Amino acid sequence: MKKLNITRVKRILLITSISIVSIVSLPVLIYGALLLKRPFRSDKQQQLFPGIVYQRDARKSPRPLMVHIVTIDLTAPGIKLLVTPGNTINKNEFAARTTSEFVREFNLQLAINGSFFYPFREYPPDSYPKPGDPVRVEGQVISEGKSYAPPKSKNYSVLCISKLLQAQIYENRCPLGTSEGLAGREILLKEGKPAVLGDSTDEKLLYPRTAVAIDKSGKTLWLIIVDGRQRFYSEGVTLAELTTIIQELGADSALNLDGGGSTTLVVANKNKLRVLNSPIQTRIPTRQRPIANHLGIYALPVDK
């Protein structure tokens, strides 16, 4: 009887030990699985759609970086841009969506994250906003010719797209007749030369970054994404380093958009969504942040 009780206790202890190990190991296994979902650290170039080429650049210097560049010929047939529309009743109010949700909702082929917004709180693993929560944008927003958020100050510069699909960057407001307007913050390039940046802490930190750039004609648009906060994979860049990357493209002007956990690039091909970069919302790799607005692209399929 005594031996039976000892055997039973041993079994209970063994089962308890296995359960504890499983509970402790599960988060590690899940995190490891998320790391495997990230794009490979390799160079790649691919035509996504007519007039749209994607390039992935796995860099080792000045630190591990994953740079994603989308080159868009605005004169190509089928190309159309869309900025996320806001609330038609309450000005400057937007329902938060992830970039994938935006692509799916509006049947887009490609999209990136957009403007700086508020309120925002991050307490890993939780955060605000959740999908559908109301948020406000810092700076001007125009979608399909309608204004959804007013200009702020020259600190929030704007990418403006005309009805004829010509892109320009202005200091704080788009001209009359603008079809799509997306506020960013710092102008990074002016006439091909680095703009004078401020001395804020954010500009010098290694962050995930998102930017847009245009050529002198306003007919070539670049979307630039640099992943960050992921050690040995992609550790982020300063604004000055981001500017250098954009200069390499031969861009004439460039604008910094919201970055950090907002930085996301999504493509949809044959109704299948793919995230081309590795977002890092609440320190969780590949997790997307719900954000205020986005810049989306319509395009024709490659086989047409």
Short mmCIF file of C-alpha atoms in Angstrom, two decimals:
data_model
loop_
_atom_site.label_atom_id
_atom_site.label_comp_id
_atom_site.label_asym_id
_atom_site.label_seq_id
_atom_site.Cartn_x
_atom_site.Cartn_y
_atom_site.Cartn_z
CA MET A 1 0.00 0.00 0.00
CA LYS A 2 2.85 2.32 0.93
CA LYS A 3 4.65 1.52 -2.34
CA LEU A 4 1.44 2.25 -4.27
CA ASN A 5 1.11 5.68 -2.66
CA ILE A 6 4.75 6.52 -3.42
CA THR A 7 4.24 5.51 -7.06
CA ARG A 8 1.12 7.66 -7.26
CA VAL A 9 2.96 10.67 -5.79
CA LYS A 10 5.78 10.21 -8.30
CA ARG A 11 3.29 10.16 -11.16
CA ILE A 12 1.60 13.32 -9.88
CA LEU A 13 4.96 15.06 -9.53
CA LEU A 14 5.97 13.97 -13.05
CA ILE A 15 2.71 15.20 -14.57
CA THR A 16 3.01 18.48 -12.65
CA SER A 17 6.59 18.96 -13.85
CA ILE A 18 5.61 18.30 -17.46
CA SER A 19 2.71 20.76 -17.16
CA ILE A 20 4.96 23.49 -15.74
CA VAL A 21 7.56 22.96 -18.47
CA SER A 22 4.81 23.10 -21.12
CA ILE A 23 3.37 26.33 -19.72
CA VAL A 24 6.80 27.94 -19.57
CA SER A 25 7.83 26.68 -23.02
CA LEU A 26 4.64 27.63 -24.87
CA PRO A 27 5.35 31.40 -25.13
CA VAL A 28 8.89 30.64 -26.31
CA LEU A 29 7.58 28.28 -28.98
CA ILE A 30 4.97 30.80 -30.14
CA TYR A 31 7.58 33.58 -30.30
CA GLY A 32 9.90 31.30 -32.27
CA ALA A 33 7.10 30.52 -34.73
CA LEU A 34 6.52 34.25 -35.26
CA LEU A 35 10.22 34.77 -36.00
CA LEU A 36 10.00 32.10 -38.71
CA LYS A 37 7.12 34.02 -40.35
CA ARG A 38 9.37 36.99 -41.09
CA PRO A 39 10.68 37.47 -44.65
CA PHE A 40 14.06 35.82 -45.23
CA ARG A 41 17.14 37.99 -44.87
CA SER A 42 17.92 37.90 -48.58
CA ASP A 43 17.86 40.31 -51.50
CA LYS A 44 14.91 40.15 -53.86
CA GLN A 45 13.43 42.09 -56.77
CA GLN A 46 10.02 41.42 -58.27
CA GLN A 47 7.43 43.07 -60.48
CA LEU A 48 4.26 43.00 -58.40
CA PHE A 49 1.95 44.66 -60.93
CA PRO A 50 2.33 46.67 -64.14
CA GLY A 51 4.19 49.83 -63.12
CA ILE A 52 5.02 48.53 -59.61
CA VAL A 53 8.35 46.92 -58.70
CA TYR A 54 9.29 45.63 -55.24
CA GLN A 55 12.86 45.39 -53.99
CA ARG A 56 14.06 43.83 -50.73
CA ASP A 57 17.57 44.69 -49.60
CA ALA A 58 19.12 42.72 -46.71
CA ARG A 59 21.95 44.93 -45.45
CA LYS A 60 24.73 44.16 -42.99
CA SER A 61 26.00 47.71 -42.55
CA PRO A 62 25.85 49.88 -40.46
CA ARG A 63 23.91 47.10 -38.65
CA PRO A 64 21.51 44.34 -39.75
CA LEU A 65 18.76 46.00 -41.79
CA MET A 66 15.85 44.90 -43.95
CA VAL A 67 15.03 47.64 -46.44
CA HIS A 68 11.88 47.35 -48.57
CA ILE A 69 11.40 49.66 -51.56
CA VAL A 70 8.36 49.84 -53.84
CA THR A 71 8.82 51.84 -57.04
CA ILE A 72 5.55 53.03 -58.63
CA ASP A 73 5.24 54.50 -62.12
CA LEU A 74 2.24 56.80 -61.74
CA THR A 75 1.81 56.89 -65.54
CA ALA A 76 1.25 53.12 -65.80
CA PRO A 77 -2.26 52.00 -66.84
CA GLY A 78 -4.51 51.06 -63.93
CA ILE A 79 -2.55 52.88 -61.23
CA LYS A 80 -4.73 54.76 -58.76
CA LEU A 81 -4.02 55.94 -55.20
CA LEU A 82 -6.31 56.00 -52.17
CA VAL A 83 -5.82 57.52 -48.72
CA THR A 84 -8.00 56.08 -45.95
CA PRO A 85 -11.22 58.11 -45.64
CA GLY A 86 -12.27 59.34 -42.21
CA ASN A 87 -15.53 59.93 -40.39
CA THR A 88 -17.88 62.09 -42.49
CA ILE A 89 -19.66 63.48 -39.40
CA ASN A 90 -16.83 64.06 -36.91
CA LYS A 91 -13.94 65.83 -38.63
CA ASN A 92 -10.49 64.38 -38.04
CA GLU A 93 -11.85 61.14 -36.62
CA PHE A 94 -10.78 57.83 -38.10
CA ALA A 95 -11.63 54.23 -37.23
CA ALA A 96 -8.37 52.41 -36.53
CA ARG A 97 -7.52 49.58 -38.94
CA THR A 98 -4.46 47.47 -39.58
CA THR A 99 -2.89 47.86 -43.01
CA SER A 100 -4.15 44.40 -44.01
CA GLU A 101 -7.69 45.34 -42.98
CA PHE A 102 -7.44 48.49 -45.12
CA VAL A 103 -6.28 46.50 -48.17
CA ARG A 104 -9.06 43.96 -47.73
CA GLU A 105 -11.83 46.51 -47.08
CA PHE A 106 -11.07 48.64 -50.15
CA ASN A 107 -9.93 45.81 -52.48
CA LEU A 108 -6.49 47.35 -52.93
CA GLN A 109 -3.39 45.75 -54.40
CA LEU A 110 -0.84 47.40 -52.10
CA ALA A 111 -0.71 49.64 -49.02
CA ILE A 112 1.59 51.12 -46.39
CA ASN A 113 0.91 52.80 -43.06
CA GLY A 114 0.30 56.54 -43.09
CA SER A 115 0.13 59.57 -40.79
CA PHE A 116 1.10 60.12 -37.17
CA PHE A 117 -1.99 59.83 -34.96
CA TYR A 118 -3.31 60.03 -31.42
CA PRO A 119 -4.27 58.80 -28.86
CA PHE A 120 -1.80 55.95 -28.76
CA ARG A 121 -0.72 53.87 -25.77
CA GLU A 122 1.48 50.80 -25.72
CA TYR A 123 1.77 48.54 -22.70
CA PRO A 124 3.03 45.21 -24.11
CA PRO A 125 1.26 42.96 -24.81
CA ASP A 126 -1.69 45.41 -24.75
CA SER A 127 -2.15 48.73 -26.57
CA TYR A 128 -4.61 51.37 -27.80
CA PRO A 129 -6.16 51.62 -30.35
CA LYS A 130 -7.83 48.34 -31.16
CA PRO A 131 -9.52 47.88 -34.57
CA GLY A 132 -12.48 50.25 -34.83
CA ASP A 133 -11.39 52.56 -32.01
CA PRO A 134 -11.59 56.31 -32.81
CA VAL A 135 -8.28 58.11 -33.41
CA ARG A 136 -7.18 61.47 -34.81
CA VAL A 137 -4.52 62.35 -37.36
CA GLU A 138 -1.68 64.85 -37.01
CA GLY A 139 -1.94 66.95 -40.18
CA GLN A 140 -3.98 67.17 -43.37
CA VAL A 141 -5.82 64.21 -44.88
CA ILE A 142 -7.66 64.20 -48.22
CA SER A 143 -9.33 61.13 -49.73
CA GLU A 144 -10.95 61.17 -53.17
CA GLY A 145 -11.01 64.96 -53.12
CA LYS A 146 -12.71 65.22 -49.70
CA SER A 147 -10.98 66.74 -46.68
CA TYR A 148 -11.09 64.58 -43.54
CA ALA A 149 -8.50 66.36 -41.39
CA PRO A 150 -7.31 69.99 -41.57
CA PRO A 151 -3.71 71.16 -42.04
CA LYS A 152 -1.77 71.51 -38.82
CA SER A 153 1.61 73.26 -38.87
CA LYS A 154 4.60 73.13 -41.18
CA ASN A 155 5.95 70.42 -38.87
CA TYR A 156 3.42 68.07 -40.49
CA SER A 157 4.19 68.15 -44.20
CA VAL A 158 1.92 66.48 -46.74
CA LEU A 159 2.18 64.18 -49.75
CA CYS A 160 -0.33 65.51 -52.30
CA ILE A 161 -1.57 63.61 -55.36
CA SER A 162 -3.38 65.53 -58.10
CA LYS A 163 -6.28 64.18 -60.16
CA LEU A 164 -3.75 63.67 -62.97
CA LEU A 165 -1.65 61.48 -60.63
CA GLN A 166 1.19 63.91 -60.14
CA ALA A 167 2.82 63.73 -56.71
CA GLN A 168 4.25 66.66 -54.75
CA ILE A 169 5.27 67.28 -51.15
CA TYR A 170 4.16 70.49 -49.43
CA GLU A 171 5.06 71.93 -46.04
CA ASN A 172 1.63 71.76 -44.43
CA ARG A 173 -1.29 71.85 -46.89
CA CYS A 174 -2.18 70.56 -50.33
CA PRO A 175 -3.33 72.89 -53.13
CA LEU A 176 -6.96 73.09 -54.21
CA GLY A 177 -7.99 70.25 -56.49
CA THR A 178 -5.87 67.63 -54.72
CA SER A 179 -7.28 64.13 -55.03
CA GLU A 180 -5.33 62.40 -52.22
CA GLY A 181 -3.42 64.01 -49.37
CA LEU A 182 -1.45 62.21 -46.66
CA ALA A 183 0.27 64.04 -43.81
CA GLY A 184 3.67 62.95 -42.60
CA ARG A 185 6.08 64.94 -40.50
CA GLU A 186 9.65 65.79 -41.50
CA ILE A 187 10.62 66.59 -45.08
CA LEU A 188 13.75 64.48 -45.59
CA LEU A 189 14.82 65.61 -49.07
CA LYS A 190 14.40 68.90 -50.93
CA GLU A 191 15.55 69.12 -54.55
CA GLY A 192 17.63 66.00 -54.05
CA LYS A 193 19.48 67.33 -51.01
CA PRO A 194 19.02 66.34 -47.34
CA ALA A 195 16.73 68.75 -45.51
CA VAL A 196 17.79 70.22 -42.18
CA LEU A 197 16.43 67.96 -39.45
CA GLY A 198 15.68 68.97 -35.90
CA ASP A 199 17.46 67.77 -32.81
CA SER A 200 14.72 65.64 -31.26
CA THR A 201 15.45 62.28 -29.64
CA ASP A 202 13.16 60.42 -32.07
CA GLU A 203 15.24 61.46 -35.06
CA LYS A 204 18.40 59.94 -33.60
CA LEU A 205 16.93 56.66 -32.33
CA LEU A 206 17.04 53.41 -34.31
CA TYR A 207 13.39 52.93 -35.26
CA PRO A 208 11.39 51.06 -37.87
CA ARG A 209 10.72 53.76 -40.47
CA THR A 210 8.26 54.48 -43.28
CA ALA A 211 8.74 57.19 -45.91
CA VAL A 212 7.54 58.27 -49.34
CA ALA A 213 9.68 59.88 -52.03
CA ILE A 214 9.12 61.27 -55.52
CA ASP A 215 11.26 62.13 -58.52
CA LYS A 216 11.55 65.61 -60.04
CA SER A 217 8.68 65.00 -62.49
CA GLY A 218 6.31 63.84 -59.74
CA LYS A 219 5.52 60.77 -61.82
CA THR A 220 7.61 58.21 -59.92
CA LEU A 221 6.63 57.44 -56.34
CA TRP A 222 8.75 55.39 -53.96
CA LEU A 223 7.49 53.73 -50.79
CA ILE A 224 10.34 53.03 -48.37
CA ILE A 225 10.05 50.70 -45.38
CA VAL A 226 12.87 49.83 -42.99
CA ASP A 227 12.17 47.22 -40.32
CA GLY A 228 13.50 47.70 -36.80
CA ARG A 229 13.53 46.65 -33.13
CA GLN A 230 14.47 43.08 -34.15
CA ARG A 231 17.97 42.20 -33.06
CA PHE A 232 20.23 40.51 -35.63
CA TYR A 233 17.38 40.74 -38.19
CA SER A 234 16.70 44.45 -38.69
CA GLU A 235 17.61 46.94 -35.99
CA GLY A 236 16.21 50.17 -37.44
CA VAL A 237 17.65 53.47 -38.69
CA THR A 238 17.86 57.11 -37.71
CA LEU A 239 16.15 59.73 -39.88
CA ALA A 240 19.54 60.77 -41.29
CA GLU A 241 20.24 57.16 -42.29
CA LEU A 242 16.77 56.87 -43.82
CA THR A 243 17.49 60.00 -45.86
CA THR A 244 20.71 58.46 -47.20
CA ILE A 245 18.83 55.32 -48.30
CA ILE A 246 16.32 57.49 -50.17
CA GLN A 247 19.06 59.56 -51.81
CA GLU A 248 20.46 56.34 -53.29
CA LEU A 249 17.22 56.02 -55.28
CA GLY A 250 17.79 59.38 -56.99
CA ALA A 251 14.69 60.92 -55.42
CA ASP A 252 14.05 64.66 -55.58
CA SER A 253 11.94 65.00 -52.41
CA ALA A 254 10.92 62.74 -49.54
CA LEU A 255 8.63 62.75 -46.51
CA ASN A 256 8.85 60.83 -43.24
CA LEU A 257 5.63 59.04 -42.24
CA ASP A 258 4.66 57.36 -38.98
CA GLY A 259 7.06 54.58 -38.03
CA GLY A 260 7.81 52.32 -35.09
CA GLY A 261 5.18 49.61 -34.64
CA SER A 262 3.06 51.25 -37.37
CA THR A 263 5.57 50.43 -40.13
CA THR A 264 3.84 47.94 -42.45
CA LEU A 265 3.82 46.98 -46.15
CA VAL A 266 1.04 44.72 -47.47
CA VAL A 267 0.38 43.36 -50.96
CA ALA A 268 -2.70 41.54 -52.28
CA ASN A 269 -2.40 39.29 -55.31
CA LYS A 270 -5.27 37.09 -56.49
CA ASN A 271 -7.14 37.89 -53.26
CA LYS A 272 -4.26 36.60 -51.13
CA LEU A 273 -2.70 39.04 -48.66
CA ARG A 274 1.02 39.03 -47.90
CA VAL A 275 2.90 41.22 -45.46
CA LEU A 276 6.19 41.99 -47.19
CA ASN A 277 7.99 43.35 -44.13
CA SER A 278 8.12 42.37 -40.45
CA PRO A 279 5.96 44.72 -38.33
CA ILE A 280 6.76 44.84 -34.61
CA GLN A 281 3.65 45.93 -32.71
CA THR A 282 4.00 45.64 -28.88
CA ARG A 283 7.41 44.01 -29.43
CA ILE A 284 5.75 41.04 -31.16
CA PRO A 285 7.27 40.28 -34.60
CA THR A 286 4.84 40.23 -37.58
CA ARG A 287 2.00 41.69 -35.46
CA GLN A 288 0.26 44.65 -37.15
CA ARG A 289 -0.81 47.82 -35.36
CA PRO A 290 -4.29 49.29 -35.93
CA ILE A 291 -3.62 52.83 -37.17
CA ALA A 292 -5.53 55.91 -38.33
CA ASN A 293 -4.82 55.94 -42.04
CA HIS A 294 -2.85 54.42 -44.89
CA LEU A 295 -1.73 54.99 -48.47
CA GLY A 296 -3.20 52.41 -50.82
CA ILE A 297 -2.55 51.56 -54.47
CA TYR A 298 -4.84 50.07 -57.10
CA ALA A 299 -3.14 48.30 -60.01
CA LEU A 300 -3.84 45.89 -62.85
CA PRO A 301 -2.77 42.24 -62.58
CA VAL A 302 0.58 41.33 -64.12
CA ASP A 303 -0.99 38.97 -66.68
CA LYS A 304 -3.12 41.73 -68.27
#
